[in-house]
Amino acid sequence: MKVLQLIDSLSTGGAERMAITLANELMREGIDSHLCVSRKEGLLKESISAKVGYVFLGKKNALDLPTFKKLLRYVRQKKITVIHAHSTSYFWGAMVKRMIPSVRLVWHDHYGDSEHLSERRYGMLKRNAGRFDAVISVNEKLKHWAEQTLKCEEVHFVKNFVTDGSSVPAEIGLPGKAGGRIVCLANLRPQKDHFNLLRAFNKISAEVEEASLHLIGGHDNPGYIEELKAMLTDNTMKMVYFHGAQKGVQALLKEADIGVLSSRSEGLPIALLEYGMASLPVVCTNVGQCGEVVSTFGKIVPSGDSAALASEMKFYLNNPETALNDGRHFREHIERNYSFKAILPQLLEIYKGENR
């Protein structure tokens, strides 16, 4: 078996981290593992194992045929048998499938706004879905959507997973007092609802002097981050730090004391699993698979409820022993249920087409 992970970019998103982790872990299992980045490299490139086959295409648009031929040559030269296409990379995966029908094409749907699937644009996706040999969905809602809307016959819910990536060093440290560092690992976009988080932090910062809030994640909408900063100014909020996209996230998370997600919609967020690997107590909104992941090992609050979010963050800040215990138990839960070893048998069956 020769498996190629196909991803559009190496920006610091969940789908990108998952593609790299899959490539690295499959290689460690003795599988001939490859990774193709079609459009843009980024910070995550340093996380790719030197033993993983790697090709960067630099495509200019979806119909960049000269660059597509580079992908086609790579698939033929390396005798790739499975293409695992993540998110928007399905289009070129389907084009390869058309040229080389023997390749098994698996599309991985990481769509994060699963609370609003009725608003999803899927015309091009549906036109190419007939070439998918299998679909992997990151939650049950997406699985049902692929079955009902795309009419795909072989659809699987496969849990996201996480590995301990703390061997990659962090390039910064987290300012603020130990015991009070709250971290949010999420790219800055409306779906993640940082405004809700800032409202919650504003409620506790006056009462808990040592509290600091650390926002880790990239952004492609300057207007959004400016609105967030304006909110800080309008409310004279201090101890809120914008760290941008970062390498060595696992090492950085180990400097934090609480992990939080305030999203209004999610699939199964990798960030939540990474909080677990860092033994962080978590406070998270009840969207996507978040409630299932956190289970009884953290705090779940309604989406958009800044008062509830503030209350649970304040609880952990004021009860450090409980926070440590919950963080430790959460890590054990993640290692037991959301590790690569836990999903590997199912993944290999999908690659081989043995579980139709």
mmCIF file of C-alpha atoms in Angstrom:
data_model
loop_
_atom_site.group_PDB
_atom_site.id
_atom_site.type_symbol
_atom_site.label_atom_id
_atom_site.label_comp_id
_atom_site.label_asym_id
_atom_site.label_seq_id
_atom_site.Cartn_x
_atom_site.Cartn_y
_atom_site.Cartn_z
ATOM 1 C CA MET A 1 0.000 0.000 0.000
ATOM 2 C CA LYS A 2 1.290 3.439 -0.986
ATOM 3 C CA VAL A 3 -0.754 6.317 0.458
ATOM 4 C CA LEU A 4 -0.667 9.976 -0.569
ATOM 5 C CA GLN A 5 -2.220 12.649 1.663
ATOM 6 C CA LEU A 6 -3.421 15.509 -0.565
ATOM 7 C CA ILE A 7 -3.954 18.933 1.049
ATOM 8 C CA ASP A 8 -4.353 22.449 -0.330
ATOM 9 C CA SER A 9 -1.982 24.250 2.050
ATOM 10 C CA LEU A 10 0.120 23.967 5.197
ATOM 11 C CA SER A 11 -1.609 26.743 7.116
ATOM 12 C CA THR A 12 -2.176 26.059 10.801
ATOM 13 C CA GLY A 13 -5.687 24.603 10.557
ATOM 14 C CA GLY A 14 -7.087 21.320 11.800
ATOM 15 C CA ALA A 15 -7.292 19.641 8.379
ATOM 16 C CA GLU A 16 -3.677 20.541 7.634
ATOM 17 C CA ARG A 17 -2.455 19.215 10.975
ATOM 18 C CA MET A 18 -4.435 16.024 10.437
ATOM 19 C CA ALA A 19 -2.970 15.440 6.958
ATOM 20 C CA ILE A 20 0.582 15.792 8.293
ATOM 21 C CA THR A 21 -0.074 13.627 11.339
ATOM 22 C CA LEU A 22 -1.575 10.893 9.167
ATOM 23 C CA ALA A 23 1.415 10.971 6.829
ATOM 24 C CA ASN A 24 3.878 10.773 9.729
ATOM 25 C CA GLU A 25 2.045 8.056 11.655
ATOM 26 C CA LEU A 26 1.446 5.848 8.610
ATOM 27 C CA MET A 27 5.166 6.042 7.876
ATOM 28 C CA ARG A 28 5.907 4.881 11.448
ATOM 29 C CA GLU A 29 3.594 1.902 10.840
ATOM 30 C CA GLY A 30 5.789 0.829 7.928
ATOM 31 C CA ILE A 31 3.464 2.093 5.190
ATOM 32 C CA ASP A 32 4.918 3.891 2.164
ATOM 33 C CA SER A 33 3.570 7.338 3.051
ATOM 34 C CA HIS A 34 3.515 10.559 1.016
ATOM 35 C CA LEU A 35 2.193 14.115 1.352
ATOM 36 C CA CYS A 36 1.315 16.497 -1.482
ATOM 37 C CA VAL A 37 0.651 20.199 -0.861
ATOM 38 C CA SER A 38 -1.050 21.663 -3.894
ATOM 39 C CA ARG A 39 -1.194 25.435 -3.364
ATOM 40 C CA LYS A 40 0.725 26.942 -0.445
ATOM 41 C CA GLU A 41 3.349 25.862 2.068
ATOM 42 C CA GLY A 42 3.414 27.215 5.626
ATOM 43 C CA LEU A 43 4.539 26.890 9.240
ATOM 44 C CA LEU A 44 3.538 23.246 9.497
ATOM 45 C CA LYS A 45 6.098 22.101 6.915
ATOM 46 C CA GLU A 46 8.687 21.609 9.657
ATOM 47 C CA SER A 47 6.396 19.018 11.260
ATOM 48 C CA ILE A 48 6.657 16.630 8.287
ATOM 49 C CA SER A 49 8.932 13.658 8.926
ATOM 50 C CA ALA A 50 11.973 13.452 6.662
ATOM 51 C CA LYS A 51 10.959 9.866 5.875
ATOM 52 C CA VAL A 52 7.618 10.927 4.368
ATOM 53 C CA GLY A 53 7.641 11.450 0.604
ATOM 54 C CA TYR A 54 6.863 15.120 -0.041
ATOM 55 C CA VAL A 55 5.911 17.136 -3.107
ATOM 56 C CA PHE A 56 4.819 20.772 -3.360
ATOM 57 C CA LEU A 57 2.971 21.736 -6.540
ATOM 58 C CA GLY A 58 2.453 25.505 -6.317
ATOM 59 C CA LYS A 59 -0.798 25.497 -8.290
ATOM 60 C CA LYS A 60 -2.165 28.882 -9.387
ATOM 61 C CA ASN A 61 -5.812 27.838 -9.757
ATOM 62 C CA ALA A 62 -7.989 24.743 -9.990
ATOM 63 C CA LEU A 63 -7.403 24.438 -13.761
ATOM 64 C CA ASP A 64 -3.611 24.852 -13.666
ATOM 65 C CA LEU A 65 -3.063 21.842 -15.937
ATOM 66 C CA PRO A 66 0.758 22.021 -16.226
ATOM 67 C CA THR A 67 0.981 21.841 -12.428
ATOM 68 C CA PHE A 68 -1.645 19.095 -12.278
ATOM 69 C CA LYS A 69 0.560 17.003 -14.564
ATOM 70 C CA LYS A 70 3.271 17.237 -11.899
ATOM 71 C CA LEU A 71 0.889 15.555 -9.450
ATOM 72 C CA LEU A 72 -0.043 12.944 -12.033
ATOM 73 C CA ARG A 73 3.636 12.138 -12.658
ATOM 74 C CA TYR A 74 4.285 11.806 -8.940
ATOM 75 C CA VAL A 75 1.382 9.385 -8.482
ATOM 76 C CA ARG A 76 2.605 7.254 -11.378
ATOM 77 C CA GLN A 77 6.305 7.340 -10.451
ATOM 78 C CA LYS A 78 5.680 6.473 -6.800
ATOM 79 C CA LYS A 79 2.988 3.910 -7.717
ATOM 80 C CA ILE A 80 0.500 5.494 -5.305
ATOM 81 C CA THR A 81 -2.455 3.182 -4.601
ATOM 82 C CA VAL A 82 -4.528 5.403 -2.276
ATOM 83 C CA ILE A 83 -5.101 9.163 -2.441
ATOM 84 C CA HIS A 84 -6.464 10.570 0.809
ATOM 85 C CA ALA A 85 -7.771 14.001 -0.226
ATOM 86 C CA HIS A 86 -8.530 16.470 2.553
ATOM 87 C CA SER A 87 -11.228 19.167 2.375
ATOM 88 C CA THR A 88 -11.045 21.256 -0.828
ATOM 89 C CA SER A 89 -8.308 19.130 -2.401
ATOM 90 C CA TYR A 90 -10.942 16.641 -3.605
ATOM 91 C CA PHE A 91 -11.082 18.257 -7.079
ATOM 92 C CA TRP A 92 -7.546 17.327 -8.091
ATOM 93 C CA GLY A 93 -7.972 13.961 -6.402
ATOM 94 C CA ALA A 94 -10.983 13.330 -8.647
ATOM 95 C CA MET A 95 -8.989 14.425 -11.708
ATOM 96 C CA VAL A 96 -6.266 11.892 -10.872
ATOM 97 C CA LYS A 97 -8.930 9.217 -10.369
ATOM 98 C CA ARG A 98 -10.280 9.973 -13.828
ATOM 99 C CA MET A 99 -6.815 9.498 -15.362
ATOM 100 C CA ILE A 100 -5.786 6.534 -13.176
ATOM 101 C CA PRO A 101 -8.980 4.632 -12.257
ATOM 102 C CA SER A 102 -7.079 2.006 -10.244
ATOM 103 C CA VAL A 103 -6.177 4.580 -7.578
ATOM 104 C CA ARG A 104 -8.508 4.416 -4.582
ATOM 105 C CA LEU A 105 -9.763 7.927 -3.767
ATOM 106 C CA VAL A 106 -10.784 8.692 -0.185
ATOM 107 C CA TRP A 107 -12.197 12.141 0.558
ATOM 108 C CA HIS A 108 -11.885 13.459 4.141
ATOM 109 C CA ASP A 109 -14.571 16.014 5.049
ATOM 110 C CA HIS A 110 -13.277 18.351 7.788
ATOM 111 C CA TYR A 111 -16.080 20.908 7.359
ATOM 112 C CA GLY A 112 -16.158 22.859 10.614
ATOM 113 C CA ASP A 113 -19.508 24.631 10.325
ATOM 114 C CA SER A 114 -21.604 21.505 10.741
ATOM 115 C CA GLU A 115 -24.219 23.404 12.766
ATOM 116 C CA HIS A 116 -25.177 25.237 9.554
ATOM 117 C CA LEU A 117 -24.987 22.568 6.841
ATOM 118 C CA SER A 118 -28.029 23.997 5.075
ATOM 119 C CA GLU A 119 -25.857 26.974 4.095
ATOM 120 C CA ARG A 120 -23.029 24.862 2.657
ATOM 121 C CA ARG A 121 -22.202 25.302 -1.016
ATOM 122 C CA TYR A 122 -21.650 21.903 -2.555
ATOM 123 C CA GLY A 123 -22.341 22.080 -6.305
ATOM 124 C CA MET A 124 -18.788 21.287 -7.420
ATOM 125 C CA LEU A 125 -18.386 18.766 -4.632
ATOM 126 C CA LYS A 126 -21.490 16.846 -5.693
ATOM 127 C CA ARG A 127 -20.354 16.780 -9.325
ATOM 128 C CA ASN A 128 -17.127 15.054 -8.253
ATOM 129 C CA ALA A 129 -18.541 12.819 -5.514
ATOM 130 C CA GLY A 130 -19.147 9.996 -7.978
ATOM 131 C CA ARG A 131 -15.392 9.452 -8.178
ATOM 132 C CA PHE A 132 -14.980 9.010 -4.404
ATOM 133 C CA ASP A 133 -14.385 5.398 -3.424
ATOM 134 C CA ALA A 134 -14.984 6.328 0.213
ATOM 135 C CA VAL A 135 -15.749 9.362 2.357
ATOM 136 C CA ILE A 136 -14.452 10.013 5.868
ATOM 137 C CA SER A 137 -16.516 12.430 7.972
ATOM 138 C CA VAL A 138 -15.284 13.953 11.231
ATOM 139 C CA ASN A 139 -18.694 13.785 12.913
ATOM 140 C CA GLU A 140 -22.042 12.031 12.570
ATOM 141 C CA LYS A 141 -23.808 15.084 11.111
ATOM 142 C CA LEU A 142 -21.324 15.233 8.228
ATOM 143 C CA LYS A 143 -21.639 11.477 7.694
ATOM 144 C CA HIS A 144 -25.417 11.760 7.347
ATOM 145 C CA TRP A 145 -25.019 14.794 5.062
ATOM 146 C CA ALA A 146 -22.652 12.927 2.718
ATOM 147 C CA GLU A 147 -25.038 9.973 2.545
ATOM 148 C CA GLN A 148 -28.164 12.046 1.947
ATOM 149 C CA THR A 149 -26.864 15.004 -0.077
ATOM 150 C CA LEU A 150 -23.861 13.642 -1.974
ATOM 151 C CA LYS A 151 -25.440 10.171 -2.279
ATOM 152 C CA CYS A 152 -22.103 8.536 -1.470
ATOM 153 C CA GLU A 153 -22.381 4.808 -0.800
ATOM 154 C CA GLU A 154 -19.347 4.297 1.429
ATOM 155 C CA VAL A 155 -19.237 6.906 4.197
ATOM 156 C CA HIS A 156 -17.465 6.484 7.533
ATOM 157 C CA PHE A 157 -17.321 8.499 10.723
ATOM 158 C CA VAL A 158 -13.697 8.375 11.849
ATOM 159 C CA LYS A 159 -12.731 10.229 14.986
ATOM 160 C CA ASN A 160 -10.050 12.844 14.720
ATOM 161 C CA PHE A 161 -6.991 11.874 16.710
ATOM 162 C CA VAL A 162 -3.908 13.476 18.167
ATOM 163 C CA THR A 163 -0.312 12.522 18.884
ATOM 164 C CA ASP A 164 2.175 14.070 21.272
ATOM 165 C CA GLY A 165 3.931 16.711 19.162
ATOM 166 C CA SER A 166 5.815 18.322 22.045
ATOM 167 C CA SER A 167 9.178 17.443 20.445
ATOM 168 C CA VAL A 168 8.760 20.537 18.233
ATOM 169 C CA PRO A 169 9.960 23.491 20.359
ATOM 170 C CA ALA A 170 7.895 26.629 20.827
ATOM 171 C CA GLU A 171 9.341 29.887 19.507
ATOM 172 C CA ILE A 172 7.649 32.098 22.112
ATOM 173 C CA GLY A 173 6.608 31.902 25.738
ATOM 174 C CA LEU A 174 3.252 32.773 27.269
ATOM 175 C CA PRO A 175 3.381 35.937 29.386
ATOM 176 C CA GLY A 176 1.264 36.291 32.495
ATOM 177 C CA LYS A 177 1.230 34.669 35.913
ATOM 178 C CA ALA A 178 1.378 30.896 36.316
ATOM 179 C CA GLY A 179 -1.998 29.533 37.325
ATOM 180 C CA GLY A 180 -3.921 32.126 35.343
ATOM 181 C CA ARG A 181 -3.026 31.499 31.696
ATOM 182 C CA ILE A 182 -6.096 30.699 29.585
ATOM 183 C CA VAL A 183 -5.362 29.629 26.012
ATOM 184 C CA CYS A 184 -7.597 29.475 22.940
ATOM 185 C CA LEU A 185 -6.093 27.559 20.007
ATOM 186 C CA ALA A 186 -8.261 28.597 17.053
ATOM 187 C CA ASN A 187 -7.742 30.542 13.857
ATOM 188 C CA LEU A 188 -9.336 33.974 14.095
ATOM 189 C CA ARG A 189 -12.582 33.786 12.141
ATOM 190 C CA PRO A 190 -16.260 34.338 13.029
ATOM 191 C CA GLN A 191 -17.060 30.627 13.432
ATOM 192 C CA LYS A 192 -14.720 30.488 16.454
ATOM 193 C CA ASP A 193 -16.638 33.345 18.139
ATOM 194 C CA HIS A 194 -13.757 35.096 19.867
ATOM 195 C CA PHE A 195 -16.156 37.926 20.741
ATOM 196 C CA ASN A 196 -17.999 35.533 23.053
ATOM 197 C CA LEU A 197 -14.676 34.581 24.630
ATOM 198 C CA LEU A 198 -13.643 38.209 25.123
ATOM 199 C CA ARG A 199 -16.985 39.004 26.754
ATOM 200 C CA ALA A 200 -16.479 36.067 29.110
ATOM 201 C CA PHE A 201 -12.903 37.044 29.924
ATOM 202 C CA ASN A 202 -14.009 40.606 30.619
ATOM 203 C CA LYS A 203 -16.363 39.261 33.299
ATOM 204 C CA ILE A 204 -13.600 37.447 35.191
ATOM 205 C CA SER A 205 -10.498 39.585 34.655
ATOM 206 C CA ALA A 206 -11.588 42.197 37.200
ATOM 207 C CA GLU A 207 -12.151 39.491 39.833
ATOM 208 C CA VAL A 208 -9.179 37.205 39.113
ATOM 209 C CA GLU A 209 -6.095 39.398 39.001
ATOM 210 C CA GLU A 210 -3.710 36.743 37.660
ATOM 211 C CA ALA A 211 -5.917 35.816 34.681
ATOM 212 C CA SER A 212 -4.506 36.264 31.171
ATOM 213 C CA LEU A 213 -5.948 35.212 27.813
ATOM 214 C CA HIS A 214 -3.782 33.913 24.965
ATOM 215 C CA LEU A 215 -5.191 33.653 21.434
ATOM 216 C CA ILE A 216 -3.122 31.350 19.210
ATOM 217 C CA GLY A 217 -4.087 31.093 15.551
ATOM 218 C CA GLY A 218 -3.693 32.700 12.176
ATOM 219 C CA HIS A 219 -6.185 34.871 10.336
ATOM 220 C CA ASP A 220 -6.974 35.865 6.762
ATOM 221 C CA ASN A 221 -9.462 38.608 7.604
ATOM 222 C CA PRO A 222 -7.724 41.741 8.951
ATOM 223 C CA GLY A 223 -11.090 43.342 9.620
ATOM 224 C CA TYR A 224 -12.049 40.606 12.084
ATOM 225 C CA ILE A 225 -8.942 40.979 14.224
ATOM 226 C CA GLU A 226 -9.291 44.768 14.186
ATOM 227 C CA GLU A 227 -12.848 44.415 15.515
ATOM 228 C CA LEU A 228 -11.554 42.185 18.304
ATOM 229 C CA LYS A 229 -8.869 44.696 19.226
ATOM 230 C CA ALA A 230 -11.435 47.507 19.156
ATOM 231 C CA MET A 231 -13.498 45.551 21.666
ATOM 232 C CA LEU A 232 -10.468 45.389 23.962
ATOM 233 C CA THR A 233 -10.002 49.150 23.690
ATOM 234 C CA ASP A 234 -13.674 49.937 24.240
ATOM 235 C CA ASN A 235 -13.745 47.827 27.401
ATOM 236 C CA THR A 236 -10.229 48.795 28.591
ATOM 237 C CA MET A 237 -9.371 45.101 28.705
ATOM 238 C CA LYS A 238 -5.818 44.092 29.556
ATOM 239 C CA MET A 239 -3.871 40.829 29.658
ATOM 240 C CA VAL A 240 -5.203 39.635 26.287
ATOM 241 C CA TYR A 241 -2.474 38.507 23.873
ATOM 242 C CA PHE A 242 -2.684 37.808 20.132
ATOM 243 C CA HIS A 243 0.127 35.368 19.351
ATOM 244 C CA GLY A 244 -0.784 34.557 15.743
ATOM 245 C CA ALA A 245 -0.021 31.204 14.128
ATOM 246 C CA GLN A 246 2.694 29.303 15.979
ATOM 247 C CA LYS A 247 4.973 26.309 15.602
ATOM 248 C CA GLY A 248 5.507 23.962 18.524
ATOM 249 C CA VAL A 249 1.906 24.257 19.700
ATOM 250 C CA GLN A 250 2.067 21.258 22.050
ATOM 251 C CA ALA A 251 5.105 22.686 23.834
ATOM 252 C CA LEU A 252 3.359 26.051 24.080
ATOM 253 C CA LEU A 253 0.151 24.562 25.485
ATOM 254 C CA LYS A 254 2.115 23.047 28.350
ATOM 255 C CA GLU A 255 2.753 26.586 29.595
ATOM 256 C CA ALA A 256 -1.007 27.224 29.852
ATOM 257 C CA ASP A 257 -3.377 26.411 32.707
ATOM 258 C CA ILE A 258 -6.799 26.211 31.005
ATOM 259 C CA GLY A 259 -7.804 25.420 27.417
ATOM 260 C CA VAL A 260 -10.940 27.033 26.037
ATOM 261 C CA LEU A 261 -12.988 26.931 22.817
ATOM 262 C CA SER A 262 -15.876 29.363 22.377
ATOM 263 C CA SER A 263 -16.967 28.275 18.886
ATOM 264 C CA ARG A 264 -20.511 28.605 17.582
ATOM 265 C CA SER A 265 -19.943 25.623 15.278
ATOM 266 C CA GLU A 266 -17.381 22.794 15.078
ATOM 267 C CA GLY A 267 -16.759 19.369 13.624
ATOM 268 C CA LEU A 268 -14.441 17.531 15.969
ATOM 269 C CA PRO A 269 -11.781 20.137 16.778
ATOM 270 C CA ILE A 270 -8.156 19.021 16.834
ATOM 271 C CA ALA A 271 -7.477 21.830 19.321
ATOM 272 C CA LEU A 272 -9.613 20.084 21.919
ATOM 273 C CA LEU A 273 -7.585 16.897 21.537
ATOM 274 C CA GLU A 274 -4.359 18.886 21.792
ATOM 275 C CA TYR A 275 -5.573 20.438 25.043
ATOM 276 C CA GLY A 276 -6.003 16.900 26.320
ATOM 277 C CA MET A 277 -2.485 15.862 25.327
ATOM 278 C CA ALA A 278 -1.207 18.909 27.239
ATOM 279 C CA SER A 279 -3.212 17.813 30.330
ATOM 280 C CA LEU A 280 -5.230 21.036 30.321
ATOM 281 C CA PRO A 281 -8.636 21.322 31.976
ATOM 282 C CA VAL A 282 -11.043 22.465 29.274
ATOM 283 C CA VAL A 283 -14.041 24.751 28.969
ATOM 284 C CA CYS A 284 -15.828 24.369 25.647
ATOM 285 C CA THR A 285 -19.089 25.265 23.927
ATOM 286 C CA ASN A 286 -21.500 22.418 23.196
ATOM 287 C CA VAL A 287 -21.187 22.257 19.400
ATOM 288 C CA GLY A 288 -20.230 19.480 16.972
ATOM 289 C CA GLN A 289 -18.644 16.508 18.745
ATOM 290 C CA CYS A 290 -17.233 18.674 21.568
ATOM 291 C CA GLY A 291 -19.581 17.338 24.233
ATOM 292 C CA GLU A 292 -18.717 13.753 23.315
ATOM 293 C CA VAL A 293 -14.976 14.464 23.363
ATOM 294 C CA VAL A 294 -14.979 16.307 26.686
ATOM 295 C CA SER A 295 -17.466 13.874 28.261
ATOM 296 C CA THR A 296 -17.243 14.208 32.064
ATOM 297 C CA PHE A 297 -13.635 15.385 32.026
ATOM 298 C CA GLY A 298 -14.202 19.130 31.565
ATOM 299 C CA LYS A 299 -16.826 21.850 31.367
ATOM 300 C CA ILE A 300 -19.374 22.194 28.540
ATOM 301 C CA VAL A 301 -21.428 25.381 28.129
ATOM 302 C CA PRO A 302 -24.063 26.559 25.629
ATOM 303 C CA SER A 303 -22.795 28.297 22.503
ATOM 304 C CA GLY A 304 -22.935 32.089 22.769
ATOM 305 C CA ASP A 305 -23.427 32.088 26.563
ATOM 306 C CA SER A 306 -20.586 34.295 27.790
ATOM 307 C CA ALA A 307 -21.837 34.203 31.392
ATOM 308 C CA ALA A 308 -21.646 30.395 31.516
ATOM 309 C CA LEU A 309 -18.258 30.446 29.800
ATOM 310 C CA ALA A 310 -16.963 32.972 32.334
ATOM 311 C CA SER A 311 -18.353 31.011 35.272
ATOM 312 C CA GLU A 312 -16.595 27.765 34.305
ATOM 313 C CA MET A 313 -13.270 29.455 33.519
ATOM 314 C CA LYS A 314 -13.459 31.237 36.868
ATOM 315 C CA PHE A 315 -14.199 27.915 38.590
ATOM 316 C CA TYR A 316 -10.966 26.388 37.321
ATOM 317 C CA LEU A 317 -8.955 29.519 38.150
ATOM 318 C CA ASN A 318 -10.248 29.411 41.724
ATOM 319 C CA ASN A 319 -9.902 25.629 42.120
ATOM 320 C CA PRO A 320 -6.412 24.713 40.866
ATOM 321 C CA GLU A 321 -6.403 21.207 42.361
ATOM 322 C CA THR A 322 -9.627 20.314 40.574
ATOM 323 C CA ALA A 323 -8.211 21.839 37.396
ATOM 324 C CA LEU A 324 -5.086 19.665 37.629
ATOM 325 C CA ASN A 325 -7.103 16.511 38.300
ATOM 326 C CA ASP A 326 -9.536 17.174 35.451
ATOM 327 C CA GLY A 327 -6.635 17.894 33.095
ATOM 328 C CA ARG A 328 -4.900 14.645 34.028
ATOM 329 C CA HIS A 329 -8.054 12.572 33.585
ATOM 330 C CA PHE A 330 -8.831 14.326 30.304
ATOM 331 C CA ARG A 331 -5.399 13.371 28.951
ATOM 332 C CA GLU A 332 -5.970 9.732 29.901
ATOM 333 C CA HIS A 333 -9.354 9.853 28.143
ATOM 334 C CA ILE A 334 -7.835 11.335 24.965
ATOM 335 C CA GLU A 335 -4.966 8.828 24.900
ATOM 336 C CA ARG A 336 -7.417 5.963 25.327
ATOM 337 C CA ASN A 337 -10.038 7.047 22.784
ATOM 338 C CA TYR A 338 -8.502 9.573 20.370
ATOM 339 C CA SER A 339 -5.073 8.171 19.564
ATOM 340 C CA PHE A 340 -3.780 7.019 16.183
ATOM 341 C CA LYS A 341 -3.703 3.423 17.451
ATOM 342 C CA ALA A 342 -7.422 3.689 18.219
ATOM 343 C CA ILE A 343 -8.413 4.604 14.650
ATOM 344 C CA LEU A 344 -5.718 2.755 12.650
ATOM 345 C CA PRO A 345 -7.634 -0.530 12.083
ATOM 346 C CA GLN A 346 -10.667 1.348 10.746
ATOM 347 C CA LEU A 347 -8.498 3.577 8.557
ATOM 348 C CA LEU A 348 -6.659 0.631 6.996
ATOM 349 C CA GLU A 349 -9.969 -1.089 6.228
ATOM 350 C CA ILE A 350 -11.123 2.062 4.424
ATOM 351 C CA TYR A 351 -7.894 2.260 2.442
ATOM 352 C CA LYS A 352 -8.227 -1.387 1.421
ATOM 353 C CA GLY A 353 -11.963 -1.165 0.698
ATOM 354 C CA GLU A 354 -12.703 -3.991 3.125
ATOM 355 C CA ASN A 355 -15.612 -2.482 5.057
ATOM 356 C CA ARG A 356 -18.189 -1.730 2.399
#
